[in-house]
Amino acid sequence: MNFLDDDNKNTTQRFEVPMQKAGLFPLKPISVEIMQINVGKMCNQTCKHCHVDAGPDRKEIMTRETMQFCINALKNSDIATVDLTGGAPEMNPNFRWFVEEISKLGRKVIVRCNLTIIVANPKYNDLPAFFKKHKVEVVSSLPYFSARRTDAQRGEGVFEKSIKALKMLNEVGYGKENTGLTLNLVYNPTGAFMPAGQASLEKEFKEKLEHGYGIEFNQLFAITNLPISRFLEYLIQTENYNAYMEKLANAFNPTAAVGVMCRNTLSIGWDGYLYDCDFNQMLELKLADGTPQHIKDFELKGIIERDIITNRHCYGCTAGAGSSCGGETA
Ligand code: SF4
Ligand code: SF4
């Protein structure tokens, strides 16, 4: 049995209970505006709280054939945005081809870039120029504006490399006013606590990064750590699991629940299987029975009419101001 499902191991009530009270159970999609595609679990980093369990040794990589199925689905729909994630998506050998093909369809591309990949190898140094050419929106994690806290979560030397990469992105126009080149940062807490308010964090990050390093960016997204993969292991090992879950459950916010990202996003795994979100993907919870299961069988009607699979990890999306790949939801 899945740990999150086990009523003997959990002190929080089942997620259905507050959702039912809020009139949101079963949870249904509103639309599919974003296709979030995990192009592979390979990464140049091994961050402590990675919910993908990504790293240099992971071999799961999306093939060009599966990418073509994604492109066919885009052609058969009006999904406006494609959000590419990983691992480090840029490490997929077909990454640039894929971005070019999506751009040709006139869809917006977001890349979840871990920053250090830009300076990891000379072959990636031109990524800022490539992103600029295709007007890709860059979304990058930076846990904090100091080396100590960033390196503690993401690995030794990551802060310094991230600053270097941010400067390279700024140099081509990312994060600067009137360039149309968007650079958003993602903050997630370094431990078993919820993030502070997004607006105040953004202000603080902007001041510190500008004054300390001359770095500019557009928005900061504050994201709650969900109890999945490495972060779940950390919570269990430190005996913080139930206390953290209680914190999230006690902060359940029906307005945040209305705006959860699975209601307008379809998530696609490296092998083409479909999920309600990136987190369900990591928990191997595929779309509900009776719904198309693989991107090659994409059919919008069935996907829109499905019930979204939820469990206790969803408390991470509905606590406080809410949390999604685009930050707060309420
Ligand atoms: S950079 Fe992202 S994908 Fe890679 S290990 Fe860190 S959190 Fe995971
Ligand atoms: S974890 Fe996924 S399924 Fe659950 S609320 Fe968040 S986005 Fe929706």
Short mmCIF file of C-alpha atoms in Angstrom, two decimals, residues 16-295:
data_model
loop_
_atom_site.label_atom_id
_atom_site.label_comp_id
_atom_site.label_asym_id
_atom_site.label_seq_id
_atom_site.Cartn_x
_atom_site.Cartn_y
_atom_site.Cartn_z
CA GLU A 16 -11.47 13.64 0.16
CA VAL A 17 -12.99 14.90 3.44
CA PRO A 18 -12.17 18.65 3.14
CA MET A 19 -12.59 18.44 -0.65
CA GLN A 20 -16.11 17.07 -0.21
CA LYS A 21 -16.94 19.87 2.24
CA ALA A 22 -15.65 22.40 -0.31
CA GLY A 23 -17.88 20.82 -2.99
CA LEU A 24 -14.79 19.79 -4.97
CA PHE A 25 -14.93 16.01 -4.82
CA PRO A 26 -14.44 14.29 -7.17
CA LEU A 27 -12.02 16.90 -8.45
CA LYS A 28 -12.65 17.67 -12.13
CA PRO A 29 -10.57 19.50 -14.76
CA ILE A 30 -11.76 22.81 -16.17
CA SER A 31 -9.69 22.74 -19.37
CA VAL A 32 -6.30 21.70 -20.71
CA GLU A 33 -4.31 24.88 -21.15
CA ILE A 34 -0.88 23.49 -20.36
CA MET A 35 0.84 20.30 -21.43
CA GLN A 36 3.62 19.59 -18.96
CA ILE A 37 6.08 17.12 -20.40
CA ASN A 38 8.81 15.35 -18.46
CA VAL A 39 11.42 14.69 -21.15
CA GLY A 40 13.61 12.57 -18.87
CA LYS A 41 14.89 11.98 -15.37
CA MET A 42 18.55 12.55 -16.19
CA CYS A 43 19.98 15.56 -14.37
CA ASN A 44 23.40 17.04 -13.65
CA GLN A 45 22.27 17.62 -10.04
CA THR A 46 20.93 15.41 -7.23
CA CYS A 47 19.01 17.86 -5.05
CA LYS A 48 17.93 16.71 -1.62
CA HIS A 49 14.22 17.39 -2.07
CA CYS A 50 13.91 16.39 -5.74
CA HIS A 51 10.47 14.86 -6.20
CA VAL A 52 11.61 13.24 -9.47
CA ASP A 53 14.54 11.45 -7.82
CA ALA A 54 16.55 12.76 -10.76
CA GLY A 55 20.31 12.48 -11.19
CA PRO A 56 23.17 11.77 -13.59
CA ASP A 57 22.60 8.00 -13.45
CA ARG A 58 18.94 8.04 -14.46
CA LYS A 59 18.45 6.55 -17.90
CA GLU A 60 14.76 7.34 -18.47
CA ILE A 61 14.69 9.69 -21.46
CA MET A 62 11.79 10.58 -23.78
CA THR A 63 12.35 9.33 -27.33
CA ARG A 64 11.79 11.40 -30.46
CA GLU A 65 8.91 9.09 -31.34
CA THR A 66 7.10 9.98 -28.07
CA MET A 67 7.88 13.66 -28.66
CA GLN A 68 6.21 13.31 -32.06
CA PHE A 69 3.08 11.90 -30.36
CA CYS A 70 3.08 15.04 -28.17
CA ILE A 71 3.36 17.25 -31.25
CA ASN A 72 0.49 15.37 -32.92
CA ALA A 73 -1.66 15.94 -29.79
CA LEU A 74 -0.81 19.65 -29.86
CA LYS A 75 -1.82 19.82 -33.52
CA ASN A 76 -5.17 18.24 -32.61
CA SER A 77 -5.91 20.69 -29.80
CA ASP A 78 -5.59 24.34 -28.89
CA ILE A 79 -3.38 23.75 -25.84
CA ALA A 80 -1.55 27.07 -25.63
CA THR A 81 1.48 26.26 -23.49
CA VAL A 82 4.02 23.45 -23.29
CA ASP A 83 5.98 23.24 -20.05
CA LEU A 84 9.14 21.14 -20.40
CA THR A 85 10.56 19.59 -17.28
CA GLY A 86 12.88 16.79 -16.18
CA GLY A 87 15.55 16.08 -14.78
CA ALA A 88 17.42 18.67 -16.73
CA PRO A 89 15.30 18.79 -19.92
CA GLU A 90 18.25 20.18 -21.90
CA MET A 91 20.10 16.86 -21.44
CA ASN A 92 17.61 15.05 -23.67
CA PRO A 93 19.45 14.75 -27.04
CA ASN A 94 16.27 15.79 -28.90
CA PHE A 95 15.50 18.74 -26.63
CA ARG A 96 16.33 21.51 -29.14
CA TRP A 97 14.51 19.79 -31.98
CA PHE A 98 11.44 19.43 -29.75
CA VAL A 99 11.46 23.12 -28.75
CA GLU A 100 11.77 24.14 -32.40
CA GLU A 101 8.87 21.91 -33.47
CA ILE A 102 6.59 23.21 -30.68
CA SER A 103 7.51 26.81 -31.51
CA LYS A 104 6.62 26.21 -35.17
CA LEU A 105 3.08 25.43 -33.97
CA GLY A 106 2.92 28.87 -32.35
CA ARG A 107 2.66 27.47 -28.82
CA LYS A 108 4.41 29.03 -25.88
CA VAL A 109 7.29 26.98 -24.45
CA ILE A 110 8.34 27.03 -20.79
CA VAL A 111 11.58 25.30 -19.78
CA ARG A 112 12.26 24.37 -16.17
CA CYS A 113 15.98 25.04 -16.31
CA ASN A 114 18.07 24.22 -13.24
CA LEU A 115 20.56 27.00 -14.22
CA THR A 116 23.74 24.99 -13.53
CA ILE A 117 23.22 23.01 -16.74
CA ILE A 118 24.05 26.20 -18.68
CA VAL A 119 27.57 26.18 -17.25
CA ALA A 120 27.94 22.39 -16.80
CA ASN A 121 29.55 21.83 -20.20
CA PRO A 122 30.56 24.14 -23.08
CA LYS A 123 27.91 22.49 -25.29
CA TYR A 124 25.22 24.08 -23.10
CA ASN A 125 26.75 27.58 -22.90
CA ASP A 126 24.62 28.84 -25.80
CA LEU A 127 21.33 27.83 -24.15
CA PRO A 128 20.44 31.46 -23.25
CA ALA A 129 20.75 32.41 -26.95
CA PHE A 130 18.74 29.34 -27.98
CA PHE A 131 16.01 30.16 -25.46
CA LYS A 132 15.94 33.75 -26.69
CA LYS A 133 15.62 32.70 -30.32
CA HIS A 134 12.46 30.73 -29.53
CA LYS A 135 11.13 33.16 -26.87
CA VAL A 136 11.16 30.32 -24.34
CA GLU A 137 10.04 31.28 -20.84
CA VAL A 138 12.70 30.17 -18.36
CA VAL A 139 11.66 28.99 -14.88
CA SER A 140 14.50 28.19 -12.50
CA SER A 141 14.82 27.01 -8.94
CA LEU A 142 16.86 29.08 -6.55
CA PRO A 143 16.10 28.01 -2.97
CA TYR A 144 17.70 31.11 -1.48
CA PHE A 145 19.84 34.16 -2.18
CA SER A 146 22.76 32.75 -0.21
CA ALA A 147 25.29 30.02 -1.00
CA ARG A 148 24.86 28.24 2.33
CA ARG A 149 21.15 27.55 2.06
CA THR A 150 21.14 26.94 -1.68
CA ASP A 151 24.07 24.52 -1.58
CA ALA A 152 22.59 22.68 1.42
CA GLN A 153 19.53 21.81 -0.67
CA ARG A 154 20.94 21.52 -4.19
CA GLY A 155 24.60 20.55 -3.74
CA GLU A 156 28.03 22.05 -3.19
CA GLY A 157 28.86 24.95 -5.52
CA VAL A 158 25.34 25.16 -7.00
CA PHE A 159 24.73 28.74 -5.84
CA GLU A 160 27.85 30.12 -7.50
CA LYS A 161 27.10 28.32 -10.77
CA SER A 162 23.45 29.44 -10.63
CA ILE A 163 24.51 33.08 -10.24
CA LYS A 164 26.83 32.72 -13.23
CA ALA A 165 24.01 31.22 -15.32
CA LEU A 166 21.55 33.93 -14.21
CA LYS A 167 24.04 36.57 -15.36
CA MET A 168 24.30 34.84 -18.75
CA LEU A 169 20.49 34.87 -19.04
CA ASN A 170 20.36 38.57 -18.06
CA GLU A 171 23.05 39.36 -20.65
CA VAL A 172 20.84 38.20 -23.53
CA GLY A 173 17.85 40.09 -22.08
CA TYR A 174 16.12 37.58 -19.79
CA GLY A 175 14.46 39.15 -16.75
CA LYS A 176 14.92 42.66 -18.15
CA GLU A 177 12.07 45.07 -18.77
CA ASN A 178 10.62 45.41 -22.29
CA THR A 179 12.51 42.45 -23.77
CA GLY A 180 9.58 40.03 -23.64
CA LEU A 181 12.04 37.44 -22.30
CA THR A 182 10.67 36.02 -19.07
CA LEU A 183 12.86 34.63 -16.31
CA ASN A 184 10.94 33.42 -13.26
CA LEU A 185 12.50 31.93 -10.16
CA VAL A 186 11.14 29.21 -7.92
CA TYR A 187 11.56 29.20 -4.17
CA ASN A 188 10.80 26.17 -2.04
CA PRO A 189 11.46 25.86 1.69
CA THR A 190 14.60 24.05 2.81
CA GLY A 191 12.78 22.01 5.46
CA ALA A 192 9.43 20.79 6.80
CA PHE A 193 7.70 24.16 6.78
CA MET A 194 5.44 26.10 4.44
CA PRO A 195 6.76 28.96 2.31
CA ALA A 196 6.24 32.56 3.45
CA GLY A 197 4.04 34.84 1.32
CA GLN A 198 5.08 34.92 -2.34
CA ALA A 199 4.93 38.72 -2.72
CA SER A 200 7.18 39.42 0.27
CA LEU A 201 9.63 36.68 -0.77
CA GLU A 202 9.77 38.10 -4.29
CA LYS A 203 10.55 41.56 -2.96
CA GLU A 204 13.31 40.19 -0.74
CA PHE A 205 14.84 38.05 -3.52
CA LYS A 206 14.75 41.00 -5.96
CA GLU A 207 16.55 43.29 -3.54
CA LYS A 208 19.19 40.77 -2.52
CA LEU A 209 19.92 39.47 -6.00
CA GLU A 210 20.04 42.92 -7.56
CA HIS A 211 22.17 44.54 -4.87
CA GLY A 212 24.40 41.54 -4.23
CA TYR A 213 24.92 40.28 -7.76
CA GLY A 214 23.28 42.71 -10.24
CA ILE A 215 20.74 40.04 -11.20
CA GLU A 216 17.21 40.79 -12.43
CA PHE A 217 14.26 38.46 -12.84
CA ASN A 218 10.51 38.76 -13.41
CA GLN A 219 8.49 36.80 -10.84
CA LEU A 220 9.18 34.51 -7.93
CA PHE A 221 7.00 31.42 -7.51
CA ALA A 222 6.77 30.10 -3.94
CA ILE A 223 6.19 26.35 -3.97
CA THR A 224 5.32 24.04 -1.08
CA ASN A 225 7.34 20.84 -0.77
CA LEU A 226 5.06 17.85 -1.37
CA PRO A 227 5.58 14.61 0.57
CA ILE A 228 6.91 12.63 -2.38
CA SER A 229 10.15 10.83 -3.23
CA ARG A 230 13.28 12.27 -1.56
CA PHE A 231 11.31 14.79 0.52
CA LEU A 232 8.98 12.04 1.79
CA GLU A 233 12.03 9.95 2.76
CA TYR A 234 13.47 12.97 4.57
CA LEU A 235 10.19 13.55 6.47
CA ILE A 236 10.00 9.90 7.54
CA GLN A 237 13.67 9.68 8.53
CA THR A 238 13.49 12.84 10.63
CA GLU A 239 10.13 11.74 12.12
CA ASN A 240 8.56 14.93 10.83
CA TYR A 241 6.05 13.30 8.47
CA ASN A 242 2.79 13.54 10.43
CA ALA A 243 3.61 16.93 11.98
CA TYR A 244 4.29 18.36 8.50
CA MET A 245 1.14 16.80 7.05
CA GLU A 246 -0.96 18.16 9.93
CA LYS A 247 0.47 21.61 9.21
CA LEU A 248 -0.60 21.34 5.56
CA ALA A 249 -4.01 19.83 6.35
CA ASN A 250 -4.80 22.45 9.01
CA ALA A 251 -4.01 25.15 6.44
CA PHE A 252 -6.43 23.66 3.86
CA ASN A 253 -7.83 26.56 1.83
CA PRO A 254 -10.88 25.92 -0.41
CA THR A 255 -9.95 28.86 -2.65
CA ALA A 256 -6.49 27.40 -3.22
CA ALA A 257 -8.15 24.03 -3.93
CA VAL A 258 -10.28 25.57 -6.68
CA GLY A 259 -7.09 26.72 -8.44
CA VAL A 260 -4.95 23.55 -8.26
CA MET A 261 -2.92 23.10 -11.41
CA CYS A 262 -4.23 19.63 -12.34
CA ARG A 263 -7.48 21.36 -13.34
CA ASN A 264 -5.85 23.04 -16.35
CA THR A 265 -2.70 20.96 -16.93
CA LEU A 266 -2.03 17.54 -18.42
CA SER A 267 1.19 15.86 -17.35
CA ILE A 268 3.10 13.49 -19.64
CA GLY A 269 5.79 11.10 -18.43
CA TRP A 270 9.07 10.40 -20.23
CA ASP A 271 7.51 7.23 -21.70
CA GLY A 272 4.35 9.01 -22.93
CA TYR A 273 1.96 7.92 -20.16
CA LEU A 274 -0.53 10.52 -18.95
CA TYR A 275 -0.98 11.84 -15.42
CA ASP A 276 -2.99 14.53 -13.62
CA CYS A 277 0.21 16.30 -12.54
CA ASP A 278 3.93 15.89 -12.11
CA PHE A 279 3.43 14.64 -8.55
CA ASN A 280 0.95 11.93 -9.51
CA GLN A 281 3.47 10.99 -12.17
CA MET A 282 6.16 10.43 -9.55
CA LEU A 283 3.68 8.39 -7.48
CA GLU A 284 2.86 6.35 -10.63
CA LEU A 285 -0.83 7.30 -10.38
CA LYS A 286 -1.90 7.27 -14.02
CA LEU A 287 -5.09 8.98 -15.26
CA ALA A 288 -8.35 7.43 -14.02
CA ASP A 289 -9.52 4.18 -15.67
CA GLY A 290 -11.51 4.73 -18.84
CA THR A 291 -9.42 7.79 -19.79
CA PRO A 292 -6.77 7.71 -22.55
CA GLN A 293 -3.61 6.44 -20.87
CA HIS A 294 -0.90 7.35 -23.39
CA ILE A 295 -0.21 10.49 -25.42
#
